[in-house]
Amino acid sequence: DEEFNDLCFEFGLELDEITSEKDIISKEKGEEKAKGASDTVLYKIDVPANRYDLLCLEGLVRGLQVFKERINLPRYEKIIPPEGEGQRLIITGETVHVRPHAVAAVLRNITFTKERYDSFIDLQEKLHQNICRRRALVAIGTHDLDTISGPFTFTAKPPSEIKFKPLNQSQEYTASQIMDLYRTDSHLRHYLHLIENKPLYPVIYDSNGVVLSMPPIINGDHTKISVKTRNVFIECTGTDITKAKIVLDIIVTMFSEYCEKPFSVEAAEVVYPNGKTHIYPELAYRKEKVKPELINKKIGISETPSSLAKLLTRMCLKSHVIGNGNNIEIEIPPTRADIIHACDIVEDAAIAYGYNNIQMTIPKTYTIANQLPLNKLTELLRLDLAAAGFTEALTFALCSQEDIADKLGMDISATKAVRIANPKTAEFQVARTTLLPGLLKTIAANRKMPLPLKLFEISDVVVKDPNTDVGARNYRHFCAVYYNKSPGFEIIHGLLDRVMQLLEVPPSEENGYTIKATEGSAFFPGRCAEIFAKGQSIGKLGVLHPDVITKFELTMPCSALEINIEPFV
C-alpha cells in the first residue's frame, strides 16, 4: 500500500484513502447498516480533472505501466471498413435546435468480463459527470450492434410520436410518459430539464425503426449491452462537437485493448444534414516541438535533451530529439486532449522528473513583504476594542434579504445589495451591506449569557457599484452593539470617542469628527446621530428601534454604532 501511495504521488495523483464498502457505510450511516456490505479493499484515487484518460482502471494501469517503463505506449489504430460495409449515422435537420452534433464508432469482437463490463459502464458515468457537464454538453450511448442493423438515423420528433421500451423497463412508453416515469428517479431526474421544455426530443433509430436511445435521458432496452456482447456501437450526441470527439476517443482508446485485434477501432461514418460526411473516431495524433532549454528553465532543472525526451515518453508523450538537440519533437496521442499548450508538456516533464527532486533555490529577486495598510489598521483596532471590554464576533458575509432590508425597516432596492443568482438556502441570498444584522443574530443566539452583551466586528460589506469592473465594491466597516436592560447610548458614544482618540482624530468641525442628529429607519426617533469625519459621512450611531429589536427576537434595549474605517487608512 505504501509503495502504491508513493507511485501515485510520483505520477501526480493522490491515493486518497484505502477503504472498503463496509467502512464507507459504517462511517456514513453507522455500524448497523454496514453489516452485509463487502470487505473488499477499495483504493480511492484523486485524478486531476484534465486527465480523462485516467478515469478507468484500464487507462490508469496503462498510464502507470508506461510511467514505470514496463510497456511501450500502445498505438491506437482506426480501421476503415470496405465501401458500403461500415456503420453510418445520418443526422437530420430537425436536431439543430436540440442536440445538433453526433459522433460514432464500433468496437469489434470485444471480450467483456464482469469486471471489464462494470468498468466500461463506470467510465461512461464518470465522463458524463465531468467533461460532459452532467450530460448537458455530451451524452454517451453504447449499444449491442448485433441486435440492430444500420444505417442509423439521429433525428428529433414531438414527444408524443416517440415510443419505445426504456432500459430495464418491462413495457413501452411514449417520451412524455418516460419523463413522468423518471421524475422520481434519484439518478435520471437530474437530466430531464435538458430537453423537457423543447418542442422536439432527440432520438436515434436503426433502419428498422428500433429506438437505440433518447439522448440525454435513456437508452432503449432492445440494444442493451451485457457481458456477452461482442460488438459495441458507441454514439455520442451533444451540443459541443469538440467535447463529443474527446469523449468518443477516450472510450474507444480505453476499451479497444479487449478487442480481438487490441487497440483497433472500427470507424463509423456520420452524414450531416447538408450531405457532408465525416469519419469518426478521429484518433488524431499530432506533433509538437518544444525547446529543451524552455523545459529546463520553466522547471528549474538542467537535464540533457535526450533525458527530457525520455521523461516525456514515460508520461505517454512519445518524444525524441531532433536537429542537433535544439528541439524535442513530441507526439501527442488521442488520449491526451489536455495537451493544449507548451506549458502542459513542461508540466508533464516536471511530474516525470519528480517535484521532490527539483532543487530548492533562493529567488533572485529581493523583496520586502508588507502588510496591507487597511488590514494593519483593522488588526490594531481589534486589539484596542477588545481592551475596551467588547467581544469580537465573526459572522457570515452572506445573509437573507430580510436581514438587511425588512428587519431594519428598509426596502431591498435601497440597499444596493449584491444578490446570489441561485442561493442554496434562504439564509444566504445576498451579500451583507451592513454588519448590524450579523451582530444582532449573534446576540439572539447568546441570550442565555449574562448581561450586558458588548460585541463588535470589523469586516467587509459589499455594495453594487456600476463604476467598478466587477460591478460591486467592498468597504471595511466597524460595527459595535451594546445590549442591556437600559439602552446605554452613552457607552456606544464613549466607544466612538475612544476609536477617534486612537485614530488621532480630534472632536472638531474643521479637521476632526462631529455628530449631528438625524433619523434612520433602524433607529429610535430622536435617538440617532450621523457621524462626519474627513469631510464626509462615515456612519451612524444610536438606540435601535423596538421593532428592529423584536424582529431579531431580542427583548432588551440595544444601541449600536457602525462606521466605515477606510477614510482613516
Tab-separated table of C-alpha atoms in Angstrom, residues 128-301:
chain	number	residue	atom	x	y	z
A	128	HIS	CA	-20.957	12.213	-18.007
A	129	GLN	CA	-20.339	13.958	-14.692
A	130	ASN	CA	-17.022	15.504	-15.688
A	131	ILE	CA	-16.283	16.644	-19.269
A	132	CYS	CA	-19.931	16.174	-20.360
A	133	ARG	CA	-21.115	18.596	-17.644
A	134	ARG	CA	-23.865	16.249	-16.354
A	135	ARG	CA	-24.800	15.300	-19.928
A	136	ALA	CA	-25.534	18.917	-20.929
A	137	LEU	CA	-22.677	19.016	-23.464
A	138	VAL	CA	-22.424	15.329	-24.426
A	139	ALA	CA	-24.453	12.164	-23.777
A	140	ILE	CA	-22.967	8.720	-24.416
A	141	GLY	CA	-24.937	5.721	-25.680
A	142	THR	CA	-23.482	2.209	-26.041
A	143	HIS	CA	-25.455	-0.495	-27.871
A	144	ASP	CA	-25.179	-4.165	-28.795
A	145	LEU	CA	-24.602	-3.919	-32.557
A	146	ASP	CA	-25.821	-7.484	-33.205
A	147	THR	CA	-29.375	-6.568	-32.099
A	148	ILE	CA	-29.781	-3.757	-34.653
A	149	SER	CA	-28.988	-3.008	-38.273
A	150	GLY	CA	-27.708	0.252	-39.767
A	151	PRO	CA	-27.757	2.787	-41.188
A	152	PHE	CA	-28.845	4.701	-38.049
A	153	THR	CA	-30.787	7.949	-38.039
A	154	PHE	CA	-30.359	10.712	-35.457
A	155	THR	CA	-33.434	12.924	-35.600
A	156	ALA	CA	-35.824	14.878	-33.364
A	157	LYS	CA	-39.589	14.341	-33.023
A	158	PRO	CA	-42.505	15.574	-30.900
A	159	PRO	CA	-42.552	13.594	-27.602
A	160	SER	CA	-45.931	12.021	-28.375
A	161	GLU	CA	-44.527	10.351	-31.511
A	162	ILE	CA	-41.564	8.671	-29.784
A	163	LYS	CA	-42.469	5.304	-28.269
A	164	PHE	CA	-40.099	2.602	-27.017
A	165	LYS	CA	-39.183	0.346	-24.109
A	166	PRO	CA	-36.595	2.180	-21.963
A	167	LEU	CA	-33.599	0.410	-20.428
A	168	ASN	CA	-34.531	-2.154	-17.744
A	169	GLN	CA	-38.296	-1.459	-18.050
A	170	SER	CA	-40.903	-4.084	-18.910
A	171	GLN	CA	-43.221	-2.123	-21.244
A	172	GLU	CA	-43.249	0.590	-23.885
A	173	TYR	CA	-43.814	4.250	-23.032
A	174	THR	CA	-44.076	7.449	-25.056
A	175	ALA	CA	-41.422	10.086	-24.489
A	176	SER	CA	-43.829	12.188	-22.378
A	177	GLN	CA	-44.604	9.170	-20.166
A	178	ILE	CA	-40.877	8.441	-19.830
A	179	MET	CA	-40.377	11.974	-18.496
A	180	ASP	CA	-43.073	11.383	-15.867
A	181	LEU	CA	-41.680	7.934	-15.067
A	182	TYR	CA	-38.198	9.268	-14.277
A	183	ARG	CA	-39.302	12.416	-12.450
A	184	THR	CA	-38.897	10.495	-9.188
A	185	ASP	CA	-35.778	8.547	-10.216
A	186	SER	CA	-32.895	9.660	-7.995
A	187	HIS	CA	-30.349	9.255	-10.795
A	188	LEU	CA	-32.136	10.282	-14.015
A	189	ARG	CA	-34.347	13.144	-12.802
A	190	HIS	CA	-31.303	15.481	-12.876
A	191	TYR	CA	-31.108	15.213	-16.687
A	192	LEU	CA	-34.791	15.715	-17.579
A	193	HIS	CA	-34.517	19.520	-17.655
A	194	LEU	CA	-32.051	19.330	-20.569
A	195	ILE	CA	-34.797	18.560	-23.132
A	196	GLU	CA	-38.036	18.731	-21.107
A	197	ASN	CA	-39.250	22.084	-22.460
A	198	LYS	CA	-38.132	21.578	-26.060
A	199	PRO	CA	-40.859	21.024	-28.716
A	200	LEU	CA	-38.858	18.121	-30.249
A	201	TYR	CA	-36.941	15.412	-28.392
A	202	PRO	CA	-33.742	13.890	-29.893
A	203	VAL	CA	-33.941	10.182	-30.776
A	204	ILE	CA	-31.790	7.610	-32.623
A	205	TYR	CA	-33.380	4.842	-34.769
A	206	ASP	CA	-31.920	1.933	-36.712
A	207	SER	CA	-33.017	1.058	-40.277
A	208	ASN	CA	-35.975	-0.994	-38.930
A	209	GLY	CA	-37.258	1.796	-36.695
A	210	VAL	CA	-35.871	0.309	-33.456
A	211	VAL	CA	-35.088	3.060	-30.919
A	212	LEU	CA	-31.454	2.963	-29.782
A	213	SER	CA	-31.724	5.875	-27.376
A	214	MET	CA	-33.392	9.137	-26.476
A	215	PRO	CA	-30.340	11.191	-25.527
A	216	PRO	CA	-29.508	12.549	-22.986
A	217	ILE	CA	-32.065	10.655	-20.872
A	218	ILE	CA	-32.122	6.907	-21.502
A	219	ASN	CA	-31.158	4.114	-23.919
A	220	GLY	CA	-33.666	1.661	-25.347
A	221	ASP	CA	-33.881	-1.758	-23.700
A	222	HIS	CA	-33.618	-3.548	-27.082
A	223	THR	CA	-29.937	-2.627	-27.630
A	224	LYS	CA	-28.812	-3.198	-24.033
A	225	ILE	CA	-25.209	-4.408	-23.772
A	226	SER	CA	-24.241	-7.267	-21.454
A	227	VAL	CA	-21.151	-9.284	-20.574
A	228	LYS	CA	-21.893	-11.498	-23.630
A	229	THR	CA	-21.922	-8.584	-26.106
A	230	ARG	CA	-19.309	-8.994	-28.864
A	231	ASN	CA	-19.779	-5.835	-30.969
A	232	VAL	CA	-20.480	-2.455	-29.409
A	233	PHE	CA	-21.881	0.524	-31.303
A	234	ILE	CA	-20.987	3.760	-29.499
A	235	GLU	CA	-22.713	7.072	-30.217
A	236	CYS	CA	-22.118	10.406	-28.513
A	237	THR	CA	-24.611	13.201	-29.133
A	238	GLY	CA	-24.243	16.705	-27.833
A	239	THR	CA	-24.185	20.451	-28.112
A	240	ASP	CA	-20.362	20.683	-28.207
A	241	ILE	CA	-18.666	18.786	-31.061
A	242	THR	CA	-15.127	19.110	-29.617
A	243	LYS	CA	-16.141	17.541	-26.313
A	244	ALA	CA	-18.087	14.804	-28.142
A	245	LYS	CA	-14.960	13.867	-30.151
A	246	ILE	CA	-12.819	13.757	-26.974
A	247	VAL	CA	-15.360	11.567	-25.154
A	248	LEU	CA	-15.560	9.127	-28.085
A	249	ASP	CA	-11.749	8.977	-28.341
A	250	ILE	CA	-11.392	8.241	-24.627
A	251	ILE	CA	-13.966	5.426	-24.598
A	252	VAL	CA	-12.581	3.654	-27.672
A	253	THR	CA	-8.916	4.003	-26.669
A	254	MET	CA	-9.593	2.704	-23.165
A	255	PHE	CA	-11.576	-0.393	-24.163
A	256	SER	CA	-10.148	-1.307	-27.575
A	257	GLU	CA	-7.482	-3.318	-25.713
A	258	TYR	CA	-10.143	-6.020	-25.189
A	259	CYS	CA	-10.885	-6.323	-28.931
A	260	GLU	CA	-9.697	-9.341	-30.904
A	261	LYS	CA	-7.157	-7.046	-32.541
A	262	PRO	CA	-6.061	-4.987	-29.495
A	263	PHE	CA	-6.154	-1.181	-29.711
A	264	SER	CA	-8.033	-1.177	-33.010
A	265	VAL	CA	-11.325	0.633	-33.542
A	266	GLU	CA	-13.725	0.299	-36.449
A	267	ALA	CA	-14.629	3.703	-37.818
A	268	ALA	CA	-18.203	4.832	-38.476
A	269	GLU	CA	-19.404	7.388	-40.976
A	270	VAL	CA	-21.514	10.349	-39.860
A	271	VAL	CA	-23.635	12.097	-42.514
A	272	TYR	CA	-24.575	15.723	-41.780
A	273	PRO	CA	-27.867	17.386	-42.794
A	274	ASN	CA	-26.026	19.267	-45.582
A	275	GLY	CA	-24.905	15.949	-47.103
A	276	LYS	CA	-21.258	16.145	-45.987
A	277	THR	CA	-19.756	13.050	-44.363
A	278	HIS	CA	-17.096	12.610	-41.699
A	279	ILE	CA	-15.331	9.515	-40.384
A	280	TYR	CA	-15.149	9.060	-36.602
A	281	PRO	CA	-13.404	8.445	-34.230
A	282	GLU	CA	-10.725	10.942	-35.271
A	283	LEU	CA	-7.986	9.296	-33.122
A	284	ALA	CA	-5.730	12.139	-34.196
A	285	TYR	CA	-2.014	12.023	-33.426
A	286	ARG	CA	-0.231	15.355	-33.720
A	287	LYS	CA	3.371	16.526	-33.405
A	288	GLU	CA	4.561	19.468	-31.327
A	289	LYS	CA	8.069	20.877	-30.955
A	290	VAL	CA	9.421	22.266	-27.685
A	291	LYS	CA	12.923	23.592	-26.988
A	292	PRO	CA	14.762	21.697	-24.211
A	293	GLU	CA	16.035	24.937	-22.653
A	294	LEU	CA	12.415	26.141	-22.248
A	295	ILE	CA	11.573	22.981	-20.289
A	296	ASN	CA	14.707	23.272	-18.135
A	297	LYS	CA	14.153	26.976	-17.465
A	298	LYS	CA	10.470	26.678	-16.559
A	299	ILE	CA	11.072	23.772	-14.151
A	300	GLY	CA	14.430	24.935	-12.801
A	301	ILE	CA	16.488	21.879	-13.737
